[in-house]
Amino acid sequence: MKGIVLAGGSGTRLHPITRAVSKQLLPVYDKPMVYYPLSVLMLSGVREILVISTPTDLPLFRRLLGDGHDLGLELSYAEQAEPNGLAEAFLIGRAHVGDDAAALVLGDNIFHGEGLSELLQREASTVDGCTLFGYRVSDPERYGVAEASADGRLLSIEEKPARPRSSTAVTGLYFYDNDVIEIAAALTPSARGELEITDVNRAYLDKGIARLVDLGRGMAWLDTGTHDSLLEAGQFVQVLEHRQGVRIACLEEIALRMGFIDALQAYRLGEALGKSGYGQYVMDVASTF
């Protein structure tokens, strides 16, 4: 499976703080926002990852993340010149995906919970068609809403319905087989001029090969599209990290625990950030691994 982090857009709902820098480079407590979706792909076992962003912001992502080799990853980069829809990621990333399955994660989504890595790896290794990840919300009319059978078969999907059929929102994480490339290529723009990810999901639904995985009450899913949600996400991370003494979405620790790098390499990465609490944490983890 190949991974794509879609970190484009202009972040207008966060103006003025996003007028000079990409939303996905803003801090969520102690690390850049893009670390969180990147960590989700790593926890899924994905090591070849394409980061898509705007021509203006892409050099900053390169500066932050490099080629990924220090983390045992292969990172590449591509431009999305205009916000033409989430599904355009598969047209931009066609060569990157090649003949493999694809995982798309939105650059402003945060996932956390016990057993998340095991769940993601299991779903990544068995994807056949489309796998969506659902999360129960109190205001489903703000999201894409999915309805599924007891065994997880997707029954319906609607975008921001006035009368939702369920309270399960479709999160910003999507697993697809290789057919997604051709499905995305065959789409026509919606009324708002975008290639809609919901239309991709409906194509799989029509074929009867779309599944919904309920993340359940033990998981947390946050997006960071508004000033309030950005602050709340930072506070969520701060509380958990202070209470538990662990770091959420620490790329160096994940790379170490996933076997992408060894303890010596992890220690060196922490040492390079040693003046920060984050760097000291990485060194401590590496020393006791």
Short mmCIF file of C-alpha atoms in Angstrom, two decimals:
data_model
loop_
_atom_site.label_atom_id
_atom_site.label_comp_id
_atom_site.label_asym_id
_atom_site.label_seq_id
_atom_site.Cartn_x
_atom_site.Cartn_y
_atom_site.Cartn_z
CA MET A 1 0.00 0.00 0.00
CA LYS A 2 1.18 3.51 -0.90
CA GLY A 3 0.23 6.51 1.18
CA ILE A 4 -0.87 10.04 0.30
CA VAL A 5 -1.11 12.97 2.70
CA LEU A 6 -3.26 15.72 1.17
CA ALA A 7 -2.10 18.96 2.76
CA GLY A 8 -3.24 21.54 0.23
CA GLY A 9 -5.87 24.24 0.32
CA SER A 10 -5.69 27.81 1.52
CA GLY A 11 -7.07 27.34 5.04
CA THR A 12 -9.44 30.28 4.69
CA ARG A 13 -11.42 29.30 7.79
CA LEU A 14 -8.25 29.88 9.80
CA HIS A 15 -7.40 33.30 8.40
CA PRO A 16 -5.43 35.37 9.26
CA ILE A 17 -3.07 32.77 10.78
CA THR A 18 -2.93 30.77 7.54
CA ARG A 19 -2.30 33.69 5.21
CA ALA A 20 1.46 33.16 5.47
CA VAL A 21 1.79 29.45 6.20
CA SER A 22 -0.03 26.21 5.41
CA LYS A 23 -2.61 25.10 7.93
CA GLN A 24 -0.91 21.70 8.11
CA LEU A 25 2.31 23.33 9.33
CA LEU A 26 0.63 25.03 12.28
CA PRO A 27 1.41 23.55 15.71
CA VAL A 28 -0.99 21.18 17.42
CA TYR A 29 0.51 21.51 20.89
CA ASP A 30 4.10 20.24 20.53
CA LYS A 31 4.44 19.26 16.88
CA PRO A 32 3.35 20.37 13.40
CA MET A 33 -0.13 19.34 12.38
CA VAL A 34 1.14 17.22 9.48
CA TYR A 35 2.88 14.88 11.94
CA TYR A 36 -0.51 13.49 13.01
CA PRO A 37 -1.80 12.23 9.64
CA LEU A 38 1.71 11.12 8.70
CA SER A 39 1.83 9.05 11.88
CA VAL A 40 -1.45 7.35 10.90
CA LEU A 41 0.08 6.09 7.66
CA MET A 42 3.18 4.92 9.51
CA LEU A 43 1.04 3.07 12.05
CA SER A 44 -0.69 1.39 9.10
CA GLY A 45 2.69 0.04 7.99
CA VAL A 46 2.93 2.39 5.00
CA ARG A 47 6.45 3.63 4.25
CA GLU A 48 6.19 5.13 0.75
CA ILE A 49 4.27 8.36 1.15
CA LEU A 50 3.45 11.26 -1.16
CA VAL A 51 2.82 14.68 0.38
CA ILE A 52 0.61 16.90 -1.77
CA SER A 53 0.45 20.63 -1.09
CA THR A 54 0.38 23.99 -2.84
CA PRO A 55 3.34 25.25 -4.88
CA THR A 56 3.95 27.93 -2.25
CA ASP A 57 3.92 25.61 0.76
CA LEU A 58 5.64 22.55 -0.69
CA PRO A 59 9.22 23.81 -0.04
CA LEU A 60 8.32 24.20 3.65
CA PHE A 61 7.12 20.60 3.87
CA ARG A 62 10.36 19.47 2.22
CA ARG A 63 12.34 21.48 4.75
CA LEU A 64 10.42 19.96 7.65
CA LEU A 65 10.29 16.32 6.55
CA GLY A 66 13.09 15.86 4.01
CA ASP A 67 13.16 12.62 2.05
CA GLY A 68 12.07 10.56 5.05
CA HIS A 69 15.12 8.29 5.06
CA ASP A 70 16.01 9.27 8.64
CA LEU A 71 12.67 7.71 9.66
CA GLY A 72 12.96 4.70 7.36
CA LEU A 73 10.45 6.22 4.97
CA GLU A 74 10.41 7.23 1.32
CA LEU A 75 8.79 10.65 1.11
CA SER A 76 8.03 12.38 -2.16
CA TYR A 77 6.20 15.58 -2.97
CA ALA A 78 3.73 16.87 -5.56
CA GLU A 79 1.82 20.07 -6.19
CA GLN A 80 -1.91 20.68 -6.17
CA ALA A 81 -2.00 24.10 -7.79
CA GLU A 82 -5.70 24.69 -7.09
CA PRO A 83 -8.12 23.14 -4.57
CA ASN A 84 -9.81 20.91 -7.13
CA GLY A 85 -11.13 18.33 -4.69
CA LEU A 86 -9.86 15.45 -2.57
CA ALA A 87 -10.18 12.89 -5.36
CA GLU A 88 -7.66 14.82 -7.45
CA ALA A 89 -5.01 13.39 -5.10
CA PHE A 90 -5.25 10.11 -7.02
CA LEU A 91 -4.67 11.84 -10.35
CA ILE A 92 -1.70 13.77 -8.98
CA GLY A 93 -0.40 10.63 -7.25
CA ARG A 94 -1.08 8.16 -10.03
CA ALA A 95 2.60 7.38 -10.70
CA HIS A 96 3.29 7.19 -6.96
CA VAL A 97 0.54 4.63 -6.34
CA GLY A 98 1.47 2.54 -9.38
CA ASP A 99 -0.14 -0.89 -9.19
CA ASP A 100 -0.60 -0.88 -5.41
CA ALA A 101 -3.45 -0.15 -3.05
CA ALA A 102 -3.68 3.42 -1.76
CA ALA A 103 -4.28 5.10 1.58
CA LEU A 104 -5.34 8.75 1.59
CA VAL A 105 -5.33 10.81 4.77
CA LEU A 106 -6.25 14.45 5.06
CA GLY A 107 -3.57 16.69 6.49
CA ASP A 108 -5.76 18.21 9.21
CA ASN A 109 -7.10 14.99 10.75
CA ILE A 110 -5.94 13.54 14.07
CA PHE A 111 -6.61 9.94 15.12
CA HIS A 112 -5.69 8.41 18.48
CA GLY A 113 -6.70 5.41 20.50
CA GLU A 114 -5.67 2.10 22.01
CA GLY A 115 -5.25 -0.55 19.34
CA LEU A 116 -5.30 1.92 16.46
CA SER A 117 -2.13 0.56 14.85
CA GLU A 118 -3.36 -3.05 14.92
CA LEU A 119 -6.69 -1.98 13.43
CA LEU A 120 -5.07 0.02 10.64
CA GLN A 121 -2.55 -2.69 9.75
CA ARG A 122 -5.29 -5.30 9.58
CA GLU A 123 -7.44 -3.16 7.30
CA ALA A 124 -4.48 -2.15 5.12
CA SER A 125 -3.49 -5.78 4.55
CA THR A 126 -7.00 -6.91 3.59
CA VAL A 127 -8.39 -3.97 1.60
CA ASP A 128 -10.64 -5.19 -1.21
CA GLY A 129 -12.49 -2.32 -2.78
CA CYS A 130 -12.97 0.64 -0.48
CA THR A 131 -12.61 0.87 3.30
CA LEU A 132 -13.90 3.96 5.08
CA PHE A 133 -13.52 4.77 8.76
CA GLY A 134 -16.56 6.06 10.60
CA TYR A 135 -16.87 8.00 13.83
CA ARG A 136 -20.01 8.82 15.78
CA VAL A 137 -20.64 12.57 16.09
CA SER A 138 -23.37 14.72 17.61
CA ASP A 139 -23.73 16.92 14.51
CA PRO A 140 -23.61 14.56 11.51
CA GLU A 141 -25.21 17.12 9.19
CA ARG A 142 -21.79 18.84 9.02
CA TYR A 143 -20.08 15.78 7.52
CA GLY A 144 -20.28 13.05 4.98
CA VAL A 145 -22.57 10.53 6.67
CA ALA A 146 -22.38 6.76 6.21
CA GLU A 147 -24.88 4.02 6.92
CA ALA A 148 -23.65 0.44 7.23
CA SER A 149 -25.01 -3.02 7.95
CA ALA A 150 -24.10 -4.95 11.09
CA ASP A 151 -21.22 -6.66 9.26
CA GLY A 152 -19.77 -3.35 8.05
CA ARG A 153 -21.06 -3.33 4.48
CA LEU A 154 -21.65 0.24 3.35
CA LEU A 155 -25.33 0.85 2.59
CA SER A 156 -25.41 4.57 1.85
CA ILE A 157 -23.29 7.69 1.95
CA GLU A 158 -24.50 11.28 1.85
CA GLU A 159 -22.63 14.58 1.92
CA LYS A 160 -23.86 16.96 4.65
CA PRO A 161 -27.47 15.70 4.60
CA ALA A 162 -30.25 17.80 6.12
CA ARG A 163 -31.71 14.62 7.63
CA PRO A 164 -28.85 12.20 8.32
CA ARG A 165 -29.67 8.49 8.22
CA SER A 166 -27.10 7.85 10.93
CA SER A 167 -24.80 9.73 13.28
CA THR A 168 -21.65 8.19 11.77
CA ALA A 169 -19.38 10.68 10.03
CA VAL A 170 -16.87 9.57 7.41
CA THR A 171 -13.42 10.56 8.66
CA GLY A 172 -10.54 11.83 6.56
CA LEU A 173 -8.86 8.42 6.18
CA TYR A 174 -9.58 6.23 3.16
CA PHE A 175 -8.18 2.87 2.01
CA TYR A 176 -8.69 1.81 -1.61
CA ASP A 177 -7.64 -0.92 -3.97
CA ASN A 178 -5.86 0.09 -7.17
CA ASP A 179 -9.12 0.68 -9.04
CA VAL A 180 -9.33 4.07 -7.32
CA ILE A 181 -6.98 5.51 -9.93
CA GLU A 182 -9.33 4.78 -12.82
CA ILE A 183 -12.41 5.70 -10.79
CA ALA A 184 -10.94 9.11 -9.95
CA ALA A 185 -9.89 9.65 -13.56
CA ALA A 186 -13.46 9.06 -14.74
CA LEU A 187 -15.05 11.60 -12.40
CA THR A 188 -16.59 14.85 -13.55
CA PRO A 189 -16.40 17.94 -11.35
CA SER A 190 -19.29 18.62 -9.01
CA ALA A 191 -21.37 21.79 -8.94
CA ARG A 192 -18.67 23.46 -6.90
CA GLY A 193 -16.05 22.51 -9.50
CA GLU A 194 -14.29 19.79 -7.50
CA LEU A 195 -13.58 16.07 -7.89
CA GLU A 196 -15.46 14.77 -4.87
CA ILE A 197 -14.19 11.93 -2.70
CA THR A 198 -17.83 11.05 -1.98
CA ASP A 199 -18.27 10.25 -5.69
CA VAL A 200 -15.31 7.87 -5.48
CA ASN A 201 -16.87 6.17 -2.48
CA ARG A 202 -20.24 5.94 -4.22
CA ALA A 203 -18.59 4.18 -7.17
CA TYR A 204 -17.37 1.47 -4.81
CA LEU A 205 -20.75 1.43 -3.06
CA ASP A 206 -22.48 0.82 -6.39
CA LYS A 207 -20.15 -2.14 -6.99
CA GLY A 208 -20.99 -3.56 -3.56
CA ILE A 209 -17.35 -3.51 -2.40
CA ALA A 210 -17.38 -0.66 0.11
CA ARG A 211 -16.93 -1.22 3.84
CA LEU A 212 -17.23 1.00 6.88
CA VAL A 213 -15.05 0.40 9.94
CA ASP A 214 -16.54 1.95 13.07
CA LEU A 215 -13.73 3.46 15.11
CA GLY A 216 -15.86 3.15 18.24
CA ARG A 217 -15.97 5.00 21.53
CA GLY A 218 -12.40 4.12 22.49
CA MET A 219 -10.92 6.16 19.65
CA ALA A 220 -10.58 9.89 19.16
CA TRP A 221 -10.97 11.64 15.82
CA LEU A 222 -10.39 15.37 15.57
CA ASP A 223 -10.13 17.78 12.70
CA THR A 224 -8.53 21.18 12.98
CA GLY A 225 -10.34 23.31 10.44
CA THR A 226 -11.44 26.15 12.71
CA HIS A 227 -9.79 28.26 15.39
CA ASP A 228 -11.77 26.53 18.12
CA SER A 229 -11.12 22.99 16.86
CA LEU A 230 -7.41 23.76 16.44
CA LEU A 231 -7.20 24.95 20.05
CA GLU A 232 -9.25 21.99 21.30
CA ALA A 233 -6.99 19.54 19.46
CA GLY A 234 -3.92 21.09 21.07
CA GLN A 235 -5.50 20.87 24.50
CA PHE A 236 -6.49 17.24 23.90
CA VAL A 237 -2.92 16.33 23.00
CA GLN A 238 -1.51 18.30 25.92
CA VAL A 239 -3.77 16.65 28.49
CA LEU A 240 -3.08 13.11 27.26
CA GLU A 241 0.66 13.62 26.99
CA HIS A 242 0.93 15.18 30.44
CA ARG A 243 -1.25 12.55 32.09
CA GLN A 244 0.25 9.52 30.39
CA GLY A 245 3.83 10.64 29.92
CA VAL A 246 3.83 9.60 26.25
CA ARG A 247 3.84 11.61 23.05
CA ILE A 248 1.08 11.30 20.47
CA ALA A 249 2.25 11.14 16.83
CA CYS A 250 5.95 11.12 17.72
CA LEU A 251 7.32 10.06 14.32
CA GLU A 252 10.68 8.95 15.68
CA GLU A 253 9.11 6.68 18.30
CA ILE A 254 6.65 5.22 15.79
CA ALA A 255 9.47 4.53 13.32
CA LEU A 256 11.38 2.77 16.08
CA ARG A 257 8.45 0.67 17.32
CA MET A 258 7.41 -0.23 13.76
CA GLY A 259 10.94 -1.45 13.01
CA PHE A 260 11.63 1.21 10.38
CA ILE A 261 14.75 2.37 12.26
CA ASP A 262 16.84 1.05 15.16
CA ALA A 263 17.33 2.52 18.62
CA LEU A 264 20.64 4.14 17.74
CA GLN A 265 19.09 6.03 14.84
CA ALA A 266 16.14 7.09 16.99
CA TYR A 267 18.53 8.37 19.66
CA ARG A 268 20.44 10.39 17.08
CA LEU A 269 17.22 11.94 15.83
CA GLY A 270 16.26 12.88 19.37
CA GLU A 271 19.73 14.25 20.05
CA ALA A 272 19.35 16.63 17.11
CA LEU A 273 16.28 18.05 18.89
CA GLY A 274 17.80 17.68 22.34
CA LYS A 275 17.11 21.20 23.58
CA SER A 276 13.37 20.56 23.40
CA GLY A 277 11.25 18.32 25.57
CA TYR A 278 10.26 16.46 22.41
CA GLY A 279 13.87 15.62 21.61
CA GLN A 280 14.58 14.53 25.17
CA TYR A 281 11.54 12.24 25.03
CA VAL A 282 12.83 10.59 21.84
CA MET A 283 16.23 10.00 23.47
CA ASP A 284 14.59 8.54 26.56
CA VAL A 285 12.46 6.17 24.46
CA ALA A 286 15.45 5.08 22.41
CA SER A 287 17.57 4.51 25.53
CA THR A 288 15.02 2.17 27.09
CA PHE A 289 13.87 0.37 23.93
#
